[in-house]
mmCIF file of C-alpha atoms and ligand atoms in Angstrom:
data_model
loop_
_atom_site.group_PDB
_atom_site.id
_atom_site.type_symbol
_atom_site.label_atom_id
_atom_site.label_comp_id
_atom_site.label_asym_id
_atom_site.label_seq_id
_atom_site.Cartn_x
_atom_site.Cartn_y
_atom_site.Cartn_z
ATOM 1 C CA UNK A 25 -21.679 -16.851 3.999
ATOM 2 C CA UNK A 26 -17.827 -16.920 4.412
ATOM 3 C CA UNK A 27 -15.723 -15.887 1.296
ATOM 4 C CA UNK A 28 -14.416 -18.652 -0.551
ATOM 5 C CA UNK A 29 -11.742 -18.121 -3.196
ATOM 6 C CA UNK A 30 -12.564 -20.286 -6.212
ATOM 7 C CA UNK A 31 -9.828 -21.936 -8.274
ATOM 8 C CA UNK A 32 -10.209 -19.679 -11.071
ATOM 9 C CA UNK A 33 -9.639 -16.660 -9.026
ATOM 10 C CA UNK A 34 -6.529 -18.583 -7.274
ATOM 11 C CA UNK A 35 -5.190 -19.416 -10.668
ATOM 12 C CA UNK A 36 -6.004 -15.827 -12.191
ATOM 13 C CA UNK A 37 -3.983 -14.316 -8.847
ATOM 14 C CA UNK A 38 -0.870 -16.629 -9.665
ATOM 15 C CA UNK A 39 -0.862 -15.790 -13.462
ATOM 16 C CA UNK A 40 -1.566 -11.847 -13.384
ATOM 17 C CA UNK A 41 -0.143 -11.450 -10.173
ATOM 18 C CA UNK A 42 -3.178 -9.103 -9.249
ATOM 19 C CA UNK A 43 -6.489 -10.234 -8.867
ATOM 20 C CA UNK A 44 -9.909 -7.995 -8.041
ATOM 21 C CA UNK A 45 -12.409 -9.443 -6.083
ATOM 22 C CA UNK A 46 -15.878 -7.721 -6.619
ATOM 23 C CA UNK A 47 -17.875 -6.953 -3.250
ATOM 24 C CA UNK A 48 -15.435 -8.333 -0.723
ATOM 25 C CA UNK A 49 -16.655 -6.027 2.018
ATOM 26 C CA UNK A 50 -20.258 -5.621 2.728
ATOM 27 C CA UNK A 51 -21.592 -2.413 1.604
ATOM 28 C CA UNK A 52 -22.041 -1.225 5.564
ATOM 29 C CA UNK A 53 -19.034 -1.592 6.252
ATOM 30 C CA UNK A 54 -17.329 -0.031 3.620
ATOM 31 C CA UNK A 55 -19.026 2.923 4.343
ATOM 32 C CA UNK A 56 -17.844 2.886 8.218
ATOM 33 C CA UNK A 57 -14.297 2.452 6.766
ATOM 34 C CA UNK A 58 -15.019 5.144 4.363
ATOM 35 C CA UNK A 59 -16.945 7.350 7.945
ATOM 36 C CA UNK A 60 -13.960 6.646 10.086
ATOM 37 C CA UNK A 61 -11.219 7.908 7.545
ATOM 38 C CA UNK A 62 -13.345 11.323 7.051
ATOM 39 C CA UNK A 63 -13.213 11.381 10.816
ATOM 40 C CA UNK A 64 -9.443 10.861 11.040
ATOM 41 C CA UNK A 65 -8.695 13.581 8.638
ATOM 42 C CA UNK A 66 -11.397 15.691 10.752
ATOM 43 C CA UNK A 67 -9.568 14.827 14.055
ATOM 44 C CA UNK A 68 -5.950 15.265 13.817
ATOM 45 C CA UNK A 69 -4.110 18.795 14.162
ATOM 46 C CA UNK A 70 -2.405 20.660 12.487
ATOM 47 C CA UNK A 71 -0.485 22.262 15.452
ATOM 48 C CA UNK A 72 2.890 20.903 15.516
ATOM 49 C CA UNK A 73 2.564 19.217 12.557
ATOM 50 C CA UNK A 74 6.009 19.419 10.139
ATOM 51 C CA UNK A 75 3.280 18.934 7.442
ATOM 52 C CA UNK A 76 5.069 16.292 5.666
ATOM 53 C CA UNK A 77 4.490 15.541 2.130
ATOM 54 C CA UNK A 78 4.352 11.992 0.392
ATOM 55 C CA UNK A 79 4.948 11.590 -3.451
ATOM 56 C CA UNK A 80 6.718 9.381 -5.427
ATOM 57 C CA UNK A 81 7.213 11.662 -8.377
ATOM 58 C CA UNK A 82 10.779 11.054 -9.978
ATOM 59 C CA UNK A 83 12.187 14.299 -8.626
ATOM 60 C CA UNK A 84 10.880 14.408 -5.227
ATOM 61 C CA UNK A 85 13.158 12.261 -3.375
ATOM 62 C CA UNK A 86 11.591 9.975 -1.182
ATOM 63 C CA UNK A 87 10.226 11.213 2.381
ATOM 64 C CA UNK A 88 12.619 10.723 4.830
ATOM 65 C CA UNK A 89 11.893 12.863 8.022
ATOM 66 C CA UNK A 90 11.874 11.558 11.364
ATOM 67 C CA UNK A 91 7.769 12.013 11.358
ATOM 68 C CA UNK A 92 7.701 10.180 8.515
ATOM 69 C CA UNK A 93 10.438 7.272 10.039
ATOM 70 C CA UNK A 94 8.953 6.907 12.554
ATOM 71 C CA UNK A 95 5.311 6.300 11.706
ATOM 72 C CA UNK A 96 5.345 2.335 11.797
ATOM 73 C CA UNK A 97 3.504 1.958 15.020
ATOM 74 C CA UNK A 98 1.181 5.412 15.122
ATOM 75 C CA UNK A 99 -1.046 6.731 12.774
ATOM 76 C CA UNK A 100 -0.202 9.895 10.903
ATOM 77 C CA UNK A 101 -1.046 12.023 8.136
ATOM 78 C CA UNK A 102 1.192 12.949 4.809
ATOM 79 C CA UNK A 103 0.281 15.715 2.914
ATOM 80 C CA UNK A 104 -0.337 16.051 -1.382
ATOM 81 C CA UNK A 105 2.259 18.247 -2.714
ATOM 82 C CA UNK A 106 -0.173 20.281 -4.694
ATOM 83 C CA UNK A 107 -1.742 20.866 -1.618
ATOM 84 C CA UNK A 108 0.236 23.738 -0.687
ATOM 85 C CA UNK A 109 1.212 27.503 -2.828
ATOM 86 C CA UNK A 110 3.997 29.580 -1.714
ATOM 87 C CA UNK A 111 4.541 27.078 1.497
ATOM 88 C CA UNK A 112 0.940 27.397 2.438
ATOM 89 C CA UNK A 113 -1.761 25.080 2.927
ATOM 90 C CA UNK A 114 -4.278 25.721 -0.391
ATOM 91 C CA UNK A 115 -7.134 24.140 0.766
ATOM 92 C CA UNK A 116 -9.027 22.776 4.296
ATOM 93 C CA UNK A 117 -6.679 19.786 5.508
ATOM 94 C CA UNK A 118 -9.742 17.410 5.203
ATOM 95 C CA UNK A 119 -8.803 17.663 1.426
ATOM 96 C CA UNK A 120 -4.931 17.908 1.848
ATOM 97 C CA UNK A 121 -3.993 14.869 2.900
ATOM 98 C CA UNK A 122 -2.670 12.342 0.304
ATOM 99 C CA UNK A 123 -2.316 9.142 3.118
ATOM 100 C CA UNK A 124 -2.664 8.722 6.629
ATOM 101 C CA UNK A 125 -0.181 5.919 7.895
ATOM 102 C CA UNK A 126 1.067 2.862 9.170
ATOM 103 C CA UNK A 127 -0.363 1.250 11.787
ATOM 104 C CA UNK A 128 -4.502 1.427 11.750
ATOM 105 C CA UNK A 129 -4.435 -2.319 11.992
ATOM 106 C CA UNK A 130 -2.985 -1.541 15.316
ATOM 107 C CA UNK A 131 -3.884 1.878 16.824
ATOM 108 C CA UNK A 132 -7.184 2.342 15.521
ATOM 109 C CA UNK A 133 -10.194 0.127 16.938
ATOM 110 C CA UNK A 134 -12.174 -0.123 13.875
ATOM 111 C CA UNK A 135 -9.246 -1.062 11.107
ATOM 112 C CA UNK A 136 -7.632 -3.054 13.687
ATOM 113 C CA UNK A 137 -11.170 -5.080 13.633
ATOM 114 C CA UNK A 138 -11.716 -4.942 9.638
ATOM 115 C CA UNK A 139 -8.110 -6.057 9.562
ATOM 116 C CA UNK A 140 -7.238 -8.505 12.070
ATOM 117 C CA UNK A 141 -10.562 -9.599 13.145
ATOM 118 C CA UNK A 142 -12.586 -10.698 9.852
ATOM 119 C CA UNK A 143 -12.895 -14.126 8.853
ATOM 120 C CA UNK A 144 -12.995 -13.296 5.125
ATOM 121 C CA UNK A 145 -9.438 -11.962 5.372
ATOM 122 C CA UNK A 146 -8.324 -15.094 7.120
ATOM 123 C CA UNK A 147 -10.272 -17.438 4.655
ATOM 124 C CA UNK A 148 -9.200 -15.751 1.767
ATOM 125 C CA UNK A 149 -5.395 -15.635 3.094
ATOM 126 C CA UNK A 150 -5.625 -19.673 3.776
ATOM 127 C CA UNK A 151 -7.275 -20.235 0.596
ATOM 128 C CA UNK A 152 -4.706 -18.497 -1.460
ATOM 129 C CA UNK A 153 -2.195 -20.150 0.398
ATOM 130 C CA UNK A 154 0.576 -17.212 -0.148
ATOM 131 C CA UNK A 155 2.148 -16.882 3.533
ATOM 132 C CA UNK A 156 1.835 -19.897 6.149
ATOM 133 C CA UNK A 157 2.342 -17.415 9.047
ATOM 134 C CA UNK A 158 1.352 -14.108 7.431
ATOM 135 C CA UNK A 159 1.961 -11.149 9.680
ATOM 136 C CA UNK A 160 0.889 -7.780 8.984
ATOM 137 C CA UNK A 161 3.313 -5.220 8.857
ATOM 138 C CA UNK A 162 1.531 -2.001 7.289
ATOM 139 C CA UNK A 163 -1.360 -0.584 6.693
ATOM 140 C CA UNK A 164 -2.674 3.106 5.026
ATOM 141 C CA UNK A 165 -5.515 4.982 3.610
ATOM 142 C CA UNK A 166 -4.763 6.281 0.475
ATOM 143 C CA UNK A 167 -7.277 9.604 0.020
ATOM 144 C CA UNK A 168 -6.380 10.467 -3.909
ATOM 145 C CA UNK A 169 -7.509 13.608 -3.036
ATOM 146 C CA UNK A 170 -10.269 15.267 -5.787
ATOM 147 C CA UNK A 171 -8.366 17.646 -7.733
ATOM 148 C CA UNK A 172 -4.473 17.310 -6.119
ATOM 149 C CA UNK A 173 -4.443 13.290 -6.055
ATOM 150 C CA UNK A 174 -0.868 12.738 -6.593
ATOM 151 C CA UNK A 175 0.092 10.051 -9.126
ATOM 152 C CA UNK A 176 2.120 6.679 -8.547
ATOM 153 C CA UNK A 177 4.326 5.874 -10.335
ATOM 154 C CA UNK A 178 5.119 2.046 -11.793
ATOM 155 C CA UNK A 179 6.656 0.448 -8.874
ATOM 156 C CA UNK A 180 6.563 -3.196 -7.182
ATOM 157 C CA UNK A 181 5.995 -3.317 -3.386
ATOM 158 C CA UNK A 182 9.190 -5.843 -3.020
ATOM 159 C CA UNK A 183 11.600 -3.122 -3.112
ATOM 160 C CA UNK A 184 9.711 -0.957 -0.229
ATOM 161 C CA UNK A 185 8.566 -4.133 2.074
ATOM 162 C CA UNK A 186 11.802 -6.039 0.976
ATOM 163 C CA UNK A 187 12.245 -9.782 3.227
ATOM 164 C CA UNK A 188 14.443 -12.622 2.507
ATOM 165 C CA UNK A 189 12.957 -14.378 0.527
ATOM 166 C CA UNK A 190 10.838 -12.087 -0.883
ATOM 167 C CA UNK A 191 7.255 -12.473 0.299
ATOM 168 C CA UNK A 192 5.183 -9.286 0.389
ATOM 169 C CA UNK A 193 1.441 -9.013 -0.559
ATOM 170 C CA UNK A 194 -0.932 -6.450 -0.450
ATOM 171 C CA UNK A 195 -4.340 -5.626 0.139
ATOM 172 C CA UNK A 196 -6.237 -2.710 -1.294
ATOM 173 C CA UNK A 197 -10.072 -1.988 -0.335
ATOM 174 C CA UNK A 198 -11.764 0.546 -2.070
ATOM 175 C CA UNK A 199 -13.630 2.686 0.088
ATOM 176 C CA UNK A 200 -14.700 4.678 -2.902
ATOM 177 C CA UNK A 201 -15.465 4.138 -6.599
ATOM 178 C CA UNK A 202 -12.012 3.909 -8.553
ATOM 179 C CA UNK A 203 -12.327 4.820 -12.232
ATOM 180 C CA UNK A 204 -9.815 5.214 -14.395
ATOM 181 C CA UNK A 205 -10.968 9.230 -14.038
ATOM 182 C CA UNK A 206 -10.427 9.191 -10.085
ATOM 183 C CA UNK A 207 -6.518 7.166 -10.849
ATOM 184 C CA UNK A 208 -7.671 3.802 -10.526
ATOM 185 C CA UNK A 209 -4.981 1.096 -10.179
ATOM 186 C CA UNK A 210 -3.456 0.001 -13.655
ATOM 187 C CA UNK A 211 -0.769 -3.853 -13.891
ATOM 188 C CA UNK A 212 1.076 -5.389 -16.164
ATOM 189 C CA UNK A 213 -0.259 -8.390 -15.846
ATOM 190 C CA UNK A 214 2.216 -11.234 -15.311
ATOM 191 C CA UNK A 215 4.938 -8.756 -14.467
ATOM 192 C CA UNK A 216 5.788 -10.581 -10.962
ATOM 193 C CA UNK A 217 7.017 -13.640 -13.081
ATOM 194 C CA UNK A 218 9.650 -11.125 -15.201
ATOM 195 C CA UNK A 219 9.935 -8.790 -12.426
ATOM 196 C CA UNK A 220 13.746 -8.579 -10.815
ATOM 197 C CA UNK A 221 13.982 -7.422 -7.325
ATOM 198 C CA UNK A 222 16.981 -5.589 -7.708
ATOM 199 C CA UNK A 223 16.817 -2.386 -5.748
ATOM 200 C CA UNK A 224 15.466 -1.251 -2.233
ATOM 201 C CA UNK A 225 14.437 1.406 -0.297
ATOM 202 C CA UNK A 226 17.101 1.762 2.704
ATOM 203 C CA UNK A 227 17.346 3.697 5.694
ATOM 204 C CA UNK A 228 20.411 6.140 5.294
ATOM 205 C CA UNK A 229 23.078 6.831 7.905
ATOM 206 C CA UNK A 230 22.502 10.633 8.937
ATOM 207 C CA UNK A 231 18.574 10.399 8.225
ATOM 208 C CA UNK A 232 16.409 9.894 5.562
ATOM 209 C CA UNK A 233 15.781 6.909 2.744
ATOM 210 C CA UNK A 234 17.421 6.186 -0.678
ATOM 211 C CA UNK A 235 16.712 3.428 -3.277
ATOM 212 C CA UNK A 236 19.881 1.380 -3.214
ATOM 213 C CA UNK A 237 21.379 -1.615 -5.357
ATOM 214 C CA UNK A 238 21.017 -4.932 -4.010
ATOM 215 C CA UNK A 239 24.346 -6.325 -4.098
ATOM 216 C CA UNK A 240 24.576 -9.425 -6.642
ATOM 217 C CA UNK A 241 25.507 -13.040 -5.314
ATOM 218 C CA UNK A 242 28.304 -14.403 -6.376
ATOM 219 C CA UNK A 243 27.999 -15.502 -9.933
ATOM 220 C CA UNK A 244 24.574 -13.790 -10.498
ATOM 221 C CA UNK A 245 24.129 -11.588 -13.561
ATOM 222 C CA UNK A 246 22.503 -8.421 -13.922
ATOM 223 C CA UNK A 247 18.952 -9.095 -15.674
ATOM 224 C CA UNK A 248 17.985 -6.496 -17.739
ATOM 225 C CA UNK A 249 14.022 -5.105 -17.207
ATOM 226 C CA UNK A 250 11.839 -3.819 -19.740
ATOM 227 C CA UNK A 251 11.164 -0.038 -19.267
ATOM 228 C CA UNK A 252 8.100 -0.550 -17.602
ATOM 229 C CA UNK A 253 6.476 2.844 -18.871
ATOM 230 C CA UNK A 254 7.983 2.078 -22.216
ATOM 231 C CA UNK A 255 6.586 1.192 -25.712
ATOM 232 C CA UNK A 256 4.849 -2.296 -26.130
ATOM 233 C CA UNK A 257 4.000 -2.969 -22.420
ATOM 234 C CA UNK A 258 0.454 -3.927 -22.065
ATOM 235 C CA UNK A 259 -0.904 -2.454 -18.858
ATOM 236 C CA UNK A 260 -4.521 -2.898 -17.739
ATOM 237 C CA UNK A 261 -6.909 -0.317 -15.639
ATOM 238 C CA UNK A 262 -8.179 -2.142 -12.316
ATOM 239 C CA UNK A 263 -11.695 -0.047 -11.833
ATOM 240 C CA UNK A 264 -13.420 -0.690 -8.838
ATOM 241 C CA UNK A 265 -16.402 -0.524 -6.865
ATOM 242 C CA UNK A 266 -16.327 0.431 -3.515
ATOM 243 C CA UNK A 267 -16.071 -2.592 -1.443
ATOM 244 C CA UNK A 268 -14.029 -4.417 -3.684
ATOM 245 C CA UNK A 269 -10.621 -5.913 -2.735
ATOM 246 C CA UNK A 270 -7.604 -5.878 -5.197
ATOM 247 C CA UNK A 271 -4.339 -8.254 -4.468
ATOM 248 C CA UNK A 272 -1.199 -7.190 -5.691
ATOM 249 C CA UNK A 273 1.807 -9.897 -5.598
ATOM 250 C CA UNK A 274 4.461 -7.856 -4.073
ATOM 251 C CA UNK A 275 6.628 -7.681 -7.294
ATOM 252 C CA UNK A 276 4.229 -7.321 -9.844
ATOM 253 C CA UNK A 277 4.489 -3.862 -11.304
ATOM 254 C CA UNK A 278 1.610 -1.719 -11.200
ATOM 255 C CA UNK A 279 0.695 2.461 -10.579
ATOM 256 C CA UNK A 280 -2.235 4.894 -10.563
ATOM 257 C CA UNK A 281 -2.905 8.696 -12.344
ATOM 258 C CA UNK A 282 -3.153 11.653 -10.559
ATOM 259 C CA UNK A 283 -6.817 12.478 -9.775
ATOM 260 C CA UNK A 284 -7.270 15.882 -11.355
ATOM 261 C CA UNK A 285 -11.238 14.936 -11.100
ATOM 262 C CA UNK A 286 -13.974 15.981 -9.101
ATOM 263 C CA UNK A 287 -14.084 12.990 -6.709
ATOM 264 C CA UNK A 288 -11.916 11.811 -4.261
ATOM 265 C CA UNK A 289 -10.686 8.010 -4.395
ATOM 266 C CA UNK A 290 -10.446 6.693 -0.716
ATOM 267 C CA UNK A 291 -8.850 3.313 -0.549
ATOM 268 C CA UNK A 292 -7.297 1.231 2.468
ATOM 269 C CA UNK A 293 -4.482 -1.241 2.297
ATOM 270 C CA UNK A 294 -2.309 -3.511 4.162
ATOM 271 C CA UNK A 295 0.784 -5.247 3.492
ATOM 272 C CA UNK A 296 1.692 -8.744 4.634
ATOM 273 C CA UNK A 297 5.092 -10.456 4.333
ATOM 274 C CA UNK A 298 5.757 -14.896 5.388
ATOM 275 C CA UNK A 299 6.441 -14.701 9.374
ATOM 276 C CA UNK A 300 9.716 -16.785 8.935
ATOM 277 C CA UNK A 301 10.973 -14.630 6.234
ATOM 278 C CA UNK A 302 13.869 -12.482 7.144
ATOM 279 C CA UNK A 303 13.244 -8.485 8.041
ATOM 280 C CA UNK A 304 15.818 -7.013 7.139
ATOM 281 C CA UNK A 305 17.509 -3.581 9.975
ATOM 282 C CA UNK A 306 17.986 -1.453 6.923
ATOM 283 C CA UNK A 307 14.442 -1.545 6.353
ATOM 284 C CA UNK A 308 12.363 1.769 6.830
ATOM 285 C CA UNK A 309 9.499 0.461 8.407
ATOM 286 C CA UNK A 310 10.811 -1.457 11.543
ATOM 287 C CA UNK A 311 9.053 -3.490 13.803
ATOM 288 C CA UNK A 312 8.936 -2.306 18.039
ATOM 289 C CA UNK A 313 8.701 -3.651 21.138
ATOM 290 C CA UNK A 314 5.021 -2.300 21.248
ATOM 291 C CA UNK A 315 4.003 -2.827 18.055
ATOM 292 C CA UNK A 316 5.360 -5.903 16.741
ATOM 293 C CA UNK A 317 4.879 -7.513 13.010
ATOM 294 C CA UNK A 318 1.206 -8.753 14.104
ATOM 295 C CA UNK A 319 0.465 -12.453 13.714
ATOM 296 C CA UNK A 320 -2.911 -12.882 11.136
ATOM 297 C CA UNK A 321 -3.791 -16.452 12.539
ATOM 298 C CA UNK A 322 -3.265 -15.056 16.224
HETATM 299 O O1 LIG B 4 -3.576 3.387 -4.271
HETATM 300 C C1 LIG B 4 -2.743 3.725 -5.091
HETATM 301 O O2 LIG B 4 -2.954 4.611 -5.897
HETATM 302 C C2 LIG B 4 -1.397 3.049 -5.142
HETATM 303 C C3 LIG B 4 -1.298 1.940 -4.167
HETATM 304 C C4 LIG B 4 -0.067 1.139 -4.333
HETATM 305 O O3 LIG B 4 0.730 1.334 -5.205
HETATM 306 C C5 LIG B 4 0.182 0.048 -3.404
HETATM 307 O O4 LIG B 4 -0.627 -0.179 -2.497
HETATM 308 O O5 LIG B 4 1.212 -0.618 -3.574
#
């Protein structure tokens, strides 16, 4: 049976601005998904690697290298910060690694297929009727490592994936139960409708990234947001079941816990953005000649 989205989950989607969808991927495949990513992290070296970390903890700033820059089209592997003592490596790199990113949907056979090949995904992106030319730009397993998970913090995707107008939405599979023990996913619900795009993550002259301003338009005011983490904010866990499928409008605010548990939290996601929207150069992830922005309906 091909999914169908029913009106309620539609409207639910548009009003929360997240939206889980229990048992999107059969159980068989989840578990290849789940086979493959154990493989990937079995696979890849470590010689040569600059062993790159990824967290979004306030004083980290964000990653910037050049293996990190340039990761858009290949498929590479960031490490968890508490992965490492003294500069050195705590644990086997199978359980090191907090994502492994950006392009699976492109450069590896069986995401590319789950991604770009799977008439649930295409049904469900018709049906929802978000992007009329939806093109996927990213995609990432996200390992939440047992024991040195890092956390993420409350964010919206709009200010990473930023496109005139704004149009990004993404995907997250759980390959793995996600409990509010593991770090689960947690919204606040209706966020996206409050929600002001007003910063973005930039490439910097000289290297690196940096959150920047958006420059107002002439006559617009500054809107002030609530503190997100703040008193009063009603945000809700998103516990899943392997093989379920979580949307997550692109500014609707949302983050997970660290996993400090015994058991890891494998997830995969993708991002997609409206194919006539504009891409902006400043951008970190950037589109090339060999990997362009890939068409969903192709
Ligand atoms: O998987 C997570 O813990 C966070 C994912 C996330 O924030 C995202 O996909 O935008």
């Amino acid at each position: 049976m091909p999914f169908h989205l029913t009106p309620e989950q539609k409207t639910r989607f548009e009003e929360d601005g997240c939206l889980v969808i229990k048992g999107f991927i059969p159980k068989p495949i989840t578990q290849q998904l789940l086979d493959r990513s154990k493989e990937l992290l079995r696979d890849f070296s470590l010689e040569g690697h600059p062993l790159t970390v990824f967290s979004t903890s306030a004083e980290e700033k964000h990653v910037g290298d050049d293996y990190f820059l340039s990761s858009g089209d290949k498929i590479r592997f960031f490490f968890e910060q508490k992965a490492f003592t003294d500069g050195k490596l705590n644990r086997p790199k199978e359980l090191a690694i907090n994502k492994i990113g950006h392009s699976l949907h492109t450069e590896d056979e069986a995401f590319k297929d789950f991604t770009l090949h799977n008439e649930d995904i295409r049904n469900l992106a018709k049906e929802l009727d978000f992007h009329q030319d939806p093109r996927v730009i990213q995609s990432m397993i996200i390992c939440k490592q047992k024991e040195v998970g890092g956390a993420v913090n409350s964010h919206d995707d709009s200010t990473f994936l930023y496109s005139n107008p704004l149009s990004a939405l993404g995907f997250w599979f759980a390959l793995e139960d996600a409990t509010p023990t593991n770090g689960c996913l947690s919204f606040v619900p209706g966020s996206h409708k409050i929600n002001k795009i007003h910063s973005r993550l930039e490439r910097v002259e000289g290297g690196g990234t940096e959150i920047r301003k958006i420059p107002l338009k002439e006559g617009e005011e500054e809107v002030k947001l609530p503190d997100w983490d703040g008193e009063g904010i009603d945000w809700v866990a998103a516990p899943c079941e392997a093989g379920d499928l979580v949307l997550i409008h692109g500014s609707v605010i949302h983050r997970s816990e660290a996993n400090l548990s015994q058991k890891s939290r494998f997830i995969y996601t993708f991002h997609m953005i409206e194919g006539s929207a504009e891409w902006d150069e400043k951008n970190w992830l950037q589109p090339t000649p060999g990997v362009p922005f890939t068409k969903l309906y192709g």
